[in-house]
CSV table of C-alpha atoms in Angstrom, one decimal:
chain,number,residue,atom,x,y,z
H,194,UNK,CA,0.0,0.0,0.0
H,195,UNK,CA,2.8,2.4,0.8
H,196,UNK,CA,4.0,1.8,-2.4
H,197,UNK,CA,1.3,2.8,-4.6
H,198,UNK,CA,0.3,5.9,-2.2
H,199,UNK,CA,4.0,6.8,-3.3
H,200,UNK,CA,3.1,6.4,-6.7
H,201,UNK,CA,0.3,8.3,-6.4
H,202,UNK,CA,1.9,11.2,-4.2
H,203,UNK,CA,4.6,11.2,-7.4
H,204,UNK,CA,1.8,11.9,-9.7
H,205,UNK,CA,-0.2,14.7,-7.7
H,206,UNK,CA,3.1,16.5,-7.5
H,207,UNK,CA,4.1,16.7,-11.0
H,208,UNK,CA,0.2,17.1,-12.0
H,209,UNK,CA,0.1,20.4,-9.7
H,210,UNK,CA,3.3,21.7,-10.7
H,211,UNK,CA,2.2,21.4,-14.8
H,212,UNK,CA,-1.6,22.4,-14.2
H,213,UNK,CA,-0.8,26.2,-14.9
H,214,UNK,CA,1.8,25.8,-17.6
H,215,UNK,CA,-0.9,23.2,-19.3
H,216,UNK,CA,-3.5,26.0,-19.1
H,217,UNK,CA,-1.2,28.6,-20.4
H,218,UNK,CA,-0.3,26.7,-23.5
H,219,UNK,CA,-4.0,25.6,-24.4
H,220,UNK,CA,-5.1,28.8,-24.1
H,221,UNK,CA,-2.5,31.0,-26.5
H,222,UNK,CA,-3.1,27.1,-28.7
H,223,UNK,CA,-7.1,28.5,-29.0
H,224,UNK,CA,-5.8,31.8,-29.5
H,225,UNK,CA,-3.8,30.8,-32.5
H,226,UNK,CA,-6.2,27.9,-33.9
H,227,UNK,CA,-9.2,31.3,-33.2
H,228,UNK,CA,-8.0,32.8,-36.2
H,229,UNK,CA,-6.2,30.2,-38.7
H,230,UNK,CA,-9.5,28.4,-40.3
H,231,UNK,CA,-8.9,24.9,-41.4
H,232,UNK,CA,-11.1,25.6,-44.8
H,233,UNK,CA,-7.9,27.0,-46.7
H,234,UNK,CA,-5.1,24.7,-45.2
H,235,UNK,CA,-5.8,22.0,-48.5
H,236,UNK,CA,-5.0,23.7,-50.8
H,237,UNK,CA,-2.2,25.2,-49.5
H,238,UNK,CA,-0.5,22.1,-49.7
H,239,UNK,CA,-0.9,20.7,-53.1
H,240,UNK,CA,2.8,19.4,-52.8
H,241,UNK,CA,5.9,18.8,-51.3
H,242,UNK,CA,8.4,21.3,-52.1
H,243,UNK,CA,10.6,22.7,-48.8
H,244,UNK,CA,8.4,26.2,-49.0
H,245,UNK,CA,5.1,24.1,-49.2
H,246,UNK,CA,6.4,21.5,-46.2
H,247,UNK,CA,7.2,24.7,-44.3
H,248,UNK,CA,3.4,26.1,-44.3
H,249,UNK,CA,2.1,22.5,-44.0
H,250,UNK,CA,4.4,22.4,-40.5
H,251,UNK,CA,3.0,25.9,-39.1
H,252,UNK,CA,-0.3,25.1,-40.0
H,253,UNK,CA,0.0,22.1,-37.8
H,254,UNK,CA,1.5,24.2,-35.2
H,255,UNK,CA,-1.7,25.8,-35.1
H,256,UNK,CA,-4.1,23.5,-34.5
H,257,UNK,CA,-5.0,20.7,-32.0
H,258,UNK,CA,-2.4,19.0,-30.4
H,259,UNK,CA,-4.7,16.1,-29.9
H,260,UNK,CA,-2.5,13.2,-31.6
H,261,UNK,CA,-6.0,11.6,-32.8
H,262,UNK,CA,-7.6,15.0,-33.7
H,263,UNK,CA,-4.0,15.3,-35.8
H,264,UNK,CA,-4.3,12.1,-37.7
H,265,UNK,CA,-8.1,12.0,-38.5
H,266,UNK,CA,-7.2,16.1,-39.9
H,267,UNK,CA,-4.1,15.1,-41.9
H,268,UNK,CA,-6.6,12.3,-43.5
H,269,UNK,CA,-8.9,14.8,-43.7
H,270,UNK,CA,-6.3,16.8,-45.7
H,271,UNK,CA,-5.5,14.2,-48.1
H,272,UNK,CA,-9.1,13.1,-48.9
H,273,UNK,CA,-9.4,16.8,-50.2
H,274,UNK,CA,-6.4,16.7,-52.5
H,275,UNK,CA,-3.5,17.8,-50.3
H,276,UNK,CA,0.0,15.8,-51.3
H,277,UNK,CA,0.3,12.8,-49.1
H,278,UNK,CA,4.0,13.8,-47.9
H,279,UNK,CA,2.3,17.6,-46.6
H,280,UNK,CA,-0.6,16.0,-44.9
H,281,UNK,CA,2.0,13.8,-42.7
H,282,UNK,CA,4.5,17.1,-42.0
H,283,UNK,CA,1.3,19.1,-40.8
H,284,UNK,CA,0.9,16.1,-38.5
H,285,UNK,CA,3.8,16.3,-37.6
H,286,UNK,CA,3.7,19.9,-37.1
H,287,UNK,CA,0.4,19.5,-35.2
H,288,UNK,CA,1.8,17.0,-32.6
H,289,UNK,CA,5.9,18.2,-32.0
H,290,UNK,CA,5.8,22.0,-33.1
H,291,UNK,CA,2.8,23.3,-30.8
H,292,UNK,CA,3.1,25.4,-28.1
H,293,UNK,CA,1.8,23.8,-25.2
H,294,UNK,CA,3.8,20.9,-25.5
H,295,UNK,CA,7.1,23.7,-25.7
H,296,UNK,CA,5.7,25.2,-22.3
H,297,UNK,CA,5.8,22.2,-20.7
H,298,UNK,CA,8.8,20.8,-21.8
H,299,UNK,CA,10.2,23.8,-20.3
H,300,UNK,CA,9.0,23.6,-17.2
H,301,UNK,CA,9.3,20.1,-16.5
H,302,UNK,CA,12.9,19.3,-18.5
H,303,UNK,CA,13.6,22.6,-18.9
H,304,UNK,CA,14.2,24.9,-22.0
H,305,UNK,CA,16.9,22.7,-23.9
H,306,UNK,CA,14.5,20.7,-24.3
H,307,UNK,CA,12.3,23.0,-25.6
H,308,UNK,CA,14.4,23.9,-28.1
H,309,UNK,CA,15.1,20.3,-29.5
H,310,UNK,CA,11.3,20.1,-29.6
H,311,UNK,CA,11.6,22.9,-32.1
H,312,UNK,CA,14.8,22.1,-34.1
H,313,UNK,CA,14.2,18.7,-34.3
H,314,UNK,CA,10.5,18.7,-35.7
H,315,UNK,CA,11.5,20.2,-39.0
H,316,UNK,CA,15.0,17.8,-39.1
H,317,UNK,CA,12.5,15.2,-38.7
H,318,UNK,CA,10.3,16.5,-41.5
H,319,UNK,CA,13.3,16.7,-43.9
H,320,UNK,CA,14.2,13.0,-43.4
H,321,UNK,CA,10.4,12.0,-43.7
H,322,UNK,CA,10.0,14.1,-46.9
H,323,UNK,CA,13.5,12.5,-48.4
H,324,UNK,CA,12.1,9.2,-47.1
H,325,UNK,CA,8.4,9.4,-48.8
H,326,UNK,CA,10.4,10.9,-52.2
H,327,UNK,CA,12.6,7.7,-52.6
H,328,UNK,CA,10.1,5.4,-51.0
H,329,UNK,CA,6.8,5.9,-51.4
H,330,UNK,CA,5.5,4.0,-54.8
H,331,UNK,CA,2.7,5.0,-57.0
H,332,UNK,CA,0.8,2.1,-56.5
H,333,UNK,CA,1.0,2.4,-52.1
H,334,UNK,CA,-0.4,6.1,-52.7
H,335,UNK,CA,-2.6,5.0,-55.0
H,336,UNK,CA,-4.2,2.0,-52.9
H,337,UNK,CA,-3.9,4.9,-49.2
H,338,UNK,CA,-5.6,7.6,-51.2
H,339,UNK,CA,-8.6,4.5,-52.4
H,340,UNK,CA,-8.6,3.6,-48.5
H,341,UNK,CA,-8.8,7.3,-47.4
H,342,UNK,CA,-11.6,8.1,-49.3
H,343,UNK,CA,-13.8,5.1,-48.0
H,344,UNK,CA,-13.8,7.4,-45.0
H,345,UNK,CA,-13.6,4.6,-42.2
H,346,UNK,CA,-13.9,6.2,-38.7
H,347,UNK,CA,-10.8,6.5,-36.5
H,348,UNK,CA,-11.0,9.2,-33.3
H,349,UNK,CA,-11.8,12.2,-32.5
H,350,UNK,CA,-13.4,12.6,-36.5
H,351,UNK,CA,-15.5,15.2,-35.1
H,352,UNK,CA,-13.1,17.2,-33.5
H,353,UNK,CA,-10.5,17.7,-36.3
H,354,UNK,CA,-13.5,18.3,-38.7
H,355,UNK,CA,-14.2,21.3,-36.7
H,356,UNK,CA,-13.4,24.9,-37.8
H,357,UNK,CA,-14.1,26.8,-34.8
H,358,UNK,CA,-11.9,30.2,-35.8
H,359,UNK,CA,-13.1,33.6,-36.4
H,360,UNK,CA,-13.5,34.8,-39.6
H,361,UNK,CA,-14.5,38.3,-40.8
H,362,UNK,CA,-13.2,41.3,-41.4
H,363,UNK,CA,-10.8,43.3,-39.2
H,364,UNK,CA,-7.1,43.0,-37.3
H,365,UNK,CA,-6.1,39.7,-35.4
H,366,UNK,CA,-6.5,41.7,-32.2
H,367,UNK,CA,-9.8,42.7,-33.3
H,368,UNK,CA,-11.8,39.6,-34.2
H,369,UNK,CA,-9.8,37.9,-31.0
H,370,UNK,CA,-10.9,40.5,-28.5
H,371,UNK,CA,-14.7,40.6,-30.0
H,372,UNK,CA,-17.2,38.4,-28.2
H,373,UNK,CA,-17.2,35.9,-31.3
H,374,UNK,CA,-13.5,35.5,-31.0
H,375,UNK,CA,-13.7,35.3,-26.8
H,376,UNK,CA,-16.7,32.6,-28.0
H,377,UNK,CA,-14.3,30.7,-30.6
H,378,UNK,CA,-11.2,30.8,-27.7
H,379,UNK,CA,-13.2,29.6,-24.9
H,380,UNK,CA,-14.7,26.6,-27.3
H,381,UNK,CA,-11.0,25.3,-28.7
H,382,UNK,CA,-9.7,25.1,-25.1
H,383,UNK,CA,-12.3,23.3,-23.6
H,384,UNK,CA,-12.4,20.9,-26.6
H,385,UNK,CA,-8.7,20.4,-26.5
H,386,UNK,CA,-8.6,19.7,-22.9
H,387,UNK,CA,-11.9,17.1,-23.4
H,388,UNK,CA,-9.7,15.6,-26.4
H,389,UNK,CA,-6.2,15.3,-24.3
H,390,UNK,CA,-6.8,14.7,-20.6
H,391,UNK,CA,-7.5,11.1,-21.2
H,392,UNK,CA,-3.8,10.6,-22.3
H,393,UNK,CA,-2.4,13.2,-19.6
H,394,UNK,CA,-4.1,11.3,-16.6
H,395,UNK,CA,-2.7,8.1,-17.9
H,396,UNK,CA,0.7,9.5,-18.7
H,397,UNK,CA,0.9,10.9,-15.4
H,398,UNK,CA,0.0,7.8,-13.7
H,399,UNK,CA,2.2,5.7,-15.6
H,400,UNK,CA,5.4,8.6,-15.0
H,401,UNK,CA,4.6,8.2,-11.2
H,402,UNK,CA,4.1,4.5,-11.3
H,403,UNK,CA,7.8,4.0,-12.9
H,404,UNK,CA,9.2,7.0,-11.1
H,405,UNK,CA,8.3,5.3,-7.7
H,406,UNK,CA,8.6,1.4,-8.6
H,407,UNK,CA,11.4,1.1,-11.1
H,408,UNK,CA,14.9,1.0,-9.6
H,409,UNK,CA,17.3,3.6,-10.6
H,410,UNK,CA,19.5,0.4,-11.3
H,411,UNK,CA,17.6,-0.9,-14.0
H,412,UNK,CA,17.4,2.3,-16.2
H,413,UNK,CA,21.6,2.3,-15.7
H,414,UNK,CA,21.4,-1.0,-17.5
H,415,UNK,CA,18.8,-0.5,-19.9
H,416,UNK,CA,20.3,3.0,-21.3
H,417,UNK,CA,23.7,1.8,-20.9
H,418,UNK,CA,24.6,4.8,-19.1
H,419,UNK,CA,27.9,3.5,-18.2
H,420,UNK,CA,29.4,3.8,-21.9
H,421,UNK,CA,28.3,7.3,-23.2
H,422,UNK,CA,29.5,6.3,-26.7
H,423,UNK,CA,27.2,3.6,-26.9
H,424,UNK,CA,24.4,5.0,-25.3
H,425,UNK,CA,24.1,7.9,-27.6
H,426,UNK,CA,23.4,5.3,-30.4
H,427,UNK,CA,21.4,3.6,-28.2
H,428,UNK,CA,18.6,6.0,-27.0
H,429,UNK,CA,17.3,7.2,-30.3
H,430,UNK,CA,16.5,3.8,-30.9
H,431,UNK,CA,14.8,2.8,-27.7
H,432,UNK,CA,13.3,6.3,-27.5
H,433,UNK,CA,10.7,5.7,-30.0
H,434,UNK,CA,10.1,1.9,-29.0
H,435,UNK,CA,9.4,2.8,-25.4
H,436,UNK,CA,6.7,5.1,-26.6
H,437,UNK,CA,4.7,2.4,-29.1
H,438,UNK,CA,4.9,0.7,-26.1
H,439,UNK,CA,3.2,3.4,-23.2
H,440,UNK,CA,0.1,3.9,-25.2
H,441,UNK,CA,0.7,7.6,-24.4
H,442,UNK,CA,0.8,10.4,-26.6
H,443,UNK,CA,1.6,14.0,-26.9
H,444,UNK,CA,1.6,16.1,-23.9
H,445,UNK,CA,1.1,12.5,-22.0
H,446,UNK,CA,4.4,12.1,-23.1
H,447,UNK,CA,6.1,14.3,-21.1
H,448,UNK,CA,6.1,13.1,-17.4
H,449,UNK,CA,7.6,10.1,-18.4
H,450,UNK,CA,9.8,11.8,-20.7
H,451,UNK,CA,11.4,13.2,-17.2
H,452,UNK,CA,11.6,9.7,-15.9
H,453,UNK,CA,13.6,8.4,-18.6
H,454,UNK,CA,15.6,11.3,-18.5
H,455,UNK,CA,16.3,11.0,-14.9
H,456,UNK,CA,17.2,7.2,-15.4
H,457,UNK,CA,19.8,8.2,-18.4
H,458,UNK,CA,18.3,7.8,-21.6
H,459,UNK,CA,20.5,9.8,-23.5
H,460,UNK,CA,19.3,13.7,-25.0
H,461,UNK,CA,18.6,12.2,-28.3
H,462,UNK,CA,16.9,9.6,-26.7
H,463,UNK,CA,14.5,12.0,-25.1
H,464,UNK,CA,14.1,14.0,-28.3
H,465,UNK,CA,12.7,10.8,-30.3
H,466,UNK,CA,10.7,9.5,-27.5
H,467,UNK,CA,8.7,12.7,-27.3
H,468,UNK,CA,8.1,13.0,-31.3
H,469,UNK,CA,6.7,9.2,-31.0
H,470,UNK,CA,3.4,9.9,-30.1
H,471,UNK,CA,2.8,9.0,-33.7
H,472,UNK,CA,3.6,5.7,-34.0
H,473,UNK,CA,1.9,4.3,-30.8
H,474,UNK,CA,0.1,1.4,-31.2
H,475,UNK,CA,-3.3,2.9,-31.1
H,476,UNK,CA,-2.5,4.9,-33.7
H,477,UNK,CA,-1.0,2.7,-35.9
H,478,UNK,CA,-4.3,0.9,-35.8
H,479,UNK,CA,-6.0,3.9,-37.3
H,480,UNK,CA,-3.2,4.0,-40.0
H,481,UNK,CA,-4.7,0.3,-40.9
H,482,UNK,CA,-7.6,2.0,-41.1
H,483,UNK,CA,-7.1,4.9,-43.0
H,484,UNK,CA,-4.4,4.6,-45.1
H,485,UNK,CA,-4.5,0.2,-45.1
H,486,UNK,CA,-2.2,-2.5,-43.9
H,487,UNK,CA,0.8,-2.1,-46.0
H,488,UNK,CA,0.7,1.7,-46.0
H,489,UNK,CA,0.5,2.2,-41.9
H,490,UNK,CA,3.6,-0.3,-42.1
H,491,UNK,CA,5.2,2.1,-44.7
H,492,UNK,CA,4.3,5.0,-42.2
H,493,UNK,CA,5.6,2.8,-39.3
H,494,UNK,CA,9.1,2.5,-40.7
H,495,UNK,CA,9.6,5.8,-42.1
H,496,UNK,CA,8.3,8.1,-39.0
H,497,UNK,CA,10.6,5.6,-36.8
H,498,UNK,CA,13.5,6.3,-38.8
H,499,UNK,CA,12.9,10.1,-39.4
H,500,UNK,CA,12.2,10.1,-35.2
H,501,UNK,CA,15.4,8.2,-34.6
H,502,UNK,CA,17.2,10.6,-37.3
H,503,UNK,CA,16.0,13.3,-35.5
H,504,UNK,CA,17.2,12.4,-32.4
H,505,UNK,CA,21.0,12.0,-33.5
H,506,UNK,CA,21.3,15.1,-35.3
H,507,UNK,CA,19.8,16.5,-31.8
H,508,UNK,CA,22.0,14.6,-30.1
H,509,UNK,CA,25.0,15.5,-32.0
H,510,UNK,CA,23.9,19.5,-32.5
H,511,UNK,CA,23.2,19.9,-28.8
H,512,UNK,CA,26.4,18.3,-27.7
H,513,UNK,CA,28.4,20.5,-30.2
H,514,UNK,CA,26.9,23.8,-28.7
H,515,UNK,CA,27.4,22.6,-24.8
H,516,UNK,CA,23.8,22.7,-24.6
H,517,UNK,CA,22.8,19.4,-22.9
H,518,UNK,CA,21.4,19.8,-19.4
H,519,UNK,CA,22.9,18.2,-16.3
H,520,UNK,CA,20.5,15.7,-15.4
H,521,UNK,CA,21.9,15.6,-12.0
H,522,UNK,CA,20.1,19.2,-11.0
H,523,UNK,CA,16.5,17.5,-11.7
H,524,UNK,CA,14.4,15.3,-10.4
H,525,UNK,CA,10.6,14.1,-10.4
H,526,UNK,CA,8.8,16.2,-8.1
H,527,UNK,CA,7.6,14.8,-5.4
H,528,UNK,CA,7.2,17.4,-2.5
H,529,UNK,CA,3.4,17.9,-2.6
H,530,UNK,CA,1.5,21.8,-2.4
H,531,UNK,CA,3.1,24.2,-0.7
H,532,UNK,CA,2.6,28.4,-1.2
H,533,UNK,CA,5.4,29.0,-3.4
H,534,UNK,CA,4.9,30.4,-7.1
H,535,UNK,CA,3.7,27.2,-8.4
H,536,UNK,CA,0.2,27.7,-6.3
H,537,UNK,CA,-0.2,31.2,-7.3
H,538,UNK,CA,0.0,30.6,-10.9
H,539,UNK,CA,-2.6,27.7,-10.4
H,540,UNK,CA,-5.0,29.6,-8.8
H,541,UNK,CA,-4.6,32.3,-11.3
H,542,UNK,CA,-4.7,30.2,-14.7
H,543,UNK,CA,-7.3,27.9,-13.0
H,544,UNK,CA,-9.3,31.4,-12.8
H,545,UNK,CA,-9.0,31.9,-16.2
H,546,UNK,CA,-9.8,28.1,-17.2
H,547,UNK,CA,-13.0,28.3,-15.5
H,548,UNK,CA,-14.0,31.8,-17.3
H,549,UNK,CA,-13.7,30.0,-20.7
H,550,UNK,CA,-14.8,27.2,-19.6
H,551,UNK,CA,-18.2,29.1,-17.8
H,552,UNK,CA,-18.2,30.8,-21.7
H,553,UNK,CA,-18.3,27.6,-23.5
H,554,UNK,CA,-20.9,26.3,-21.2
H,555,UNK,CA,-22.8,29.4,-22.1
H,556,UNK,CA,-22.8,29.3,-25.6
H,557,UNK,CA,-23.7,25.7,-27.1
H,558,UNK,CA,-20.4,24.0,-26.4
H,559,UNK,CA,-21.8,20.7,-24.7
H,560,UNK,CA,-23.8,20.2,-27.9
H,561,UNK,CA,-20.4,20.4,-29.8
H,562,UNK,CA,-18.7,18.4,-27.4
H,563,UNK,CA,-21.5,15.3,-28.3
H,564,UNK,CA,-19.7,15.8,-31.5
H,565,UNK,CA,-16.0,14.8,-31.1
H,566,UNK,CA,-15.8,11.1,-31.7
H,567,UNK,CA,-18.0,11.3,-34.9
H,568,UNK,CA,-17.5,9.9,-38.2
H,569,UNK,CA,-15.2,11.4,-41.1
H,570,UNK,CA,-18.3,12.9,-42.4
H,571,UNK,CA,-20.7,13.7,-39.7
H,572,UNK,CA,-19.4,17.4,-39.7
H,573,UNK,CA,-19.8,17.8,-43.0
H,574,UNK,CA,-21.2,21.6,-43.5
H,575,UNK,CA,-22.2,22.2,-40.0
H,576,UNK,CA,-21.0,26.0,-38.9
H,577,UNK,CA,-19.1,26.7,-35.9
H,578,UNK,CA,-20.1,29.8,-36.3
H,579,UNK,CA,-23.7,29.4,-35.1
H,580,UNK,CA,-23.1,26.3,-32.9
H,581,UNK,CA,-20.5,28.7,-31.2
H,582,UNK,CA,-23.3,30.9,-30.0
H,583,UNK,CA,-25.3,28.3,-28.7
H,584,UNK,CA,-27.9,28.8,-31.4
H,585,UNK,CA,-29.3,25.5,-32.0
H,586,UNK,CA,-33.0,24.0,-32.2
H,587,UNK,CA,-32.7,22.1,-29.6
H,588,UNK,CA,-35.5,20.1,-30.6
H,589,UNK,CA,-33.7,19.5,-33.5
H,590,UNK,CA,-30.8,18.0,-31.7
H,591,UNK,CA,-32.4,15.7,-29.8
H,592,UNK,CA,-33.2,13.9,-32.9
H,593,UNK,CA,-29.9,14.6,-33.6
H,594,UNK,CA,-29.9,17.1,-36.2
H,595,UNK,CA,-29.7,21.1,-36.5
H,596,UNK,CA,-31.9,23.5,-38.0
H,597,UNK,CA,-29.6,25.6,-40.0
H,598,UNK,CA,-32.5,28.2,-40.6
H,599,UNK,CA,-32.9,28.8,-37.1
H,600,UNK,CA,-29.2,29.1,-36.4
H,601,UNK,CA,-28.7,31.1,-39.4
H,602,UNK,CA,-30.6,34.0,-37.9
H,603,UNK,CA,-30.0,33.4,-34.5
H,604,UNK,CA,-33.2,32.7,-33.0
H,605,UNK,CA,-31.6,31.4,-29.7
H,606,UNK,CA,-28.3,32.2,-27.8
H,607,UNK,CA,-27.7,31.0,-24.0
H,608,UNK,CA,-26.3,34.2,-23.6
H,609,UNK,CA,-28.3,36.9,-24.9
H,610,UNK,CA,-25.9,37.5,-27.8
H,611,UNK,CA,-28.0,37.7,-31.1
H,612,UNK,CA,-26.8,37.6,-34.4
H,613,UNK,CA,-23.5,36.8,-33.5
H,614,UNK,CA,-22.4,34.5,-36.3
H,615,UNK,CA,-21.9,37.2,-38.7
H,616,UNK,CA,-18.3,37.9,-37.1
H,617,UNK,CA,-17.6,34.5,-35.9
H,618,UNK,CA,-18.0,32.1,-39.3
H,619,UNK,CA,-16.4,28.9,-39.8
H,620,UNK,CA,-16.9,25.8,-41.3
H,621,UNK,CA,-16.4,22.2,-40.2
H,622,UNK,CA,-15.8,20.1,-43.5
H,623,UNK,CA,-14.3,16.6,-43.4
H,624,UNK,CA,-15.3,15.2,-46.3
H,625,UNK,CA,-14.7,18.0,-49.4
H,626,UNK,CA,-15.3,21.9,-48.8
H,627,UNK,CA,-18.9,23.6,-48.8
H,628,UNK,CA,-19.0,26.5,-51.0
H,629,UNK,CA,-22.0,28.6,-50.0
H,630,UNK,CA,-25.4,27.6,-48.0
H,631,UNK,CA,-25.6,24.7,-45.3
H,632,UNK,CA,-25.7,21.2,-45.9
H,633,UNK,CA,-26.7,18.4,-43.1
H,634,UNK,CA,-25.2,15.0,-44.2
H,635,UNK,CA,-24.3,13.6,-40.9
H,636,UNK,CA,-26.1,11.4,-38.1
H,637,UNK,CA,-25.0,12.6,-34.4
């Protein structure tokens, strides 16, 4: 028993020294995802030149950081005519390059690690793209596109078939700071949260479960941490294998990111541990499914090898510079609450989660929260822009469907706010792009 109340202490520390930093980055991730709208990421990526795998990486920066929400977008993508190879860098972009995962790399491992979030995801994307180029037949892309557009369900469909930004005219600061874009803000970071805490709690749990029941001895041995030669070339290897194995991805990553740091995996190691979240096995099971048998192998062995790339050049960069971190100055938290900074950046970001969170509850988010684990297609022209509001027939929903007439002139709204829609459009397309009017093809 004393064991697992140590395991469980472990994991209330680090979950209470993260809770503000987690906040922080979901909410400037809805402020950037509140103005880029998914509708005109396709055809920006029509191909893989270096300018076009660029955009295709930002764009993925600015959206969800759900891995699920990633891969059911980047299919998304591709059913729509975006090149295969761009689709997989904005995944990529979308689960290594955002900025929540950055914040709390930096507080948990600190800012080197940070940085080799950041210059590794695009080294990673180069190898990937090289890989694909050389690699990727006619007849595989061929047989994944065929696959793709059967549309087979995955996770969290709904939720990366969301557009939920603000459109309009006007400055960034001035569709953010109107009530439509403090609507659209409030509505991404409650949905993220709903489509990543399942992975955090279990990340956590298994970080404080190792942390507290593994021996210190075992990691020695298992990272080789007595030969620093060969345990450089060993940890980008065993990196991405430990992570297929946790089940865990994105941000989940990270508190047992620490723990194999503290037992020795090497920096490179670390690196291609954390951009593995795409190649755990639940996700290779929606590859099967997307893309079919031999292309989620094709995916398996390139993203392991452009991870594991990744990692040594990382390795070898950071080295070169002096920039590794002494991993004898950290250590899993374990000390419990007490009133130090930590608590009073809690109780103000856990404030400022509960205003958005009060706002989505106010404006029709629950009904799109109903709609994350949909099919492919069950967004199909349904507009974020009224559903934002709360302006739904909710007699229609029970059976449900919407009425687009009544939300179009914005009969109803939970908060008073009428007619709203006009500065907070958006579309939520998974299937092809609407152009004009609203169509209802989906069940709920």
């Amino acid at each position: 028993m004393g064991a697992v109340m140590h395991a469980l202490k472990i994991t209330g520390s680090m979950t209470w020294e993260i809770t503000w930093a987690l906040i922080l980055g979901f909410a400037l991730s809805a402020v950037i995802q509140a103005v880029v709208r998914k509708s005109t990421v396709a055809r920006l990526l029509g191909d893989d030149r270096p300018r076009t795998l660029t955009v295709a990486s930002l764009l993925g920066a600015a959206s969800s950081s759900c891995s699920y929400a990633a891969v059911a977008l980047a299919r998304s993508l591709f059913r729509k005519g975006a090149n295969f190879t761009s689709a997989m860098a904005f995944q990529i972009g979308s689960t290594n390059l955002v900025l929540e995962l950055g914040v709390i790399l930096w507080l948990l491992l600190g800012w080197q690690f940070t940085l080799a979030e950041f210059i590794g995801g695009p080294i990673m994307i180069a190898i990937l793209a090289l890989l694909f180029r050389y690699f990727l037949k006619p007849h595989l892309l061929h047989e994944a596109r065929e696959q793709a557009d059967r549309g087979v369900a995955g996770s969290m469909e709904g939720h990366a078939a969301m557009d939920m930004s603000v459109a309009g005219e006007g400055s960034f600061l001035k569709r953010l700071l109107s009530r439509a874009g403090f609507t659209s803000v409030s509505h991404v970071f409650v949905m993220e949260w709903a489509a990543i805490l399942r992975d955090l709690v279990i990340g956590l749990f298994i970080a404080g479960a190792i942390a507290a029941w593994v021996p210190d001895s075992f990691w020695e041995h298992f990272f080789l941490t007595g030969h620093p030669v060969l345990a450089g070339i060993w940890g980008p290897l065993i990196g991405p294998l430990v992570a297929v194995l946790s089940f865990v991805c994105s941000i989940g990553n990270v508190p047992l990111a620490l723990v194999l740091w503290q037992g020795g995996i090497s920096f490179g190691g670390v690196t291609s541990f954390i951009f593995a979240d795409l190649i755990i096995l639940p996700i290779l099971s929606i590859y099967k499914k997307y893309y079919g048998k031999r292309a989620a192998w094709f995916l398996l062995w390139t993203f392991f090898i452009a991870m594991a790339g990744a990692g040594y050049a990382i390795e070898l960069l950071f080295t070169a510079f002096g920039w590794v971190p002494d991993r004898d100055g950290m250590k899993v938290m374990s000390e419990g609450v007490s009133w130090n900074y930590t608590t009073f950046l809690n109780i103000a970001f856990l404030l400022l989660a509960a205003v958005l969170t009060l706002r989505f509850l106010r404006t029709g988010g629950m009904a799109m929260m109903r709609m994350m684990g949909g099919g492919p297609d069950d967004m199909t022209g349904h507009d974020h822009a009224a559903m934002g509001h709360g302006e739904m027939d909710h007699s229609a929903m029970g059976h449900g469907e919407m009425d687009h007439s009544t939300m179009h002139h914005g009969e109803h709204s939970d908060d008073g706010e009428h007619g709203e829609h006009g500065e907070h459009g958006g579309q939520a397309n998974s299937g092809h792009e609407q152009h004009g009017g609203h169509e209802h093809h989906g069940h709920h």
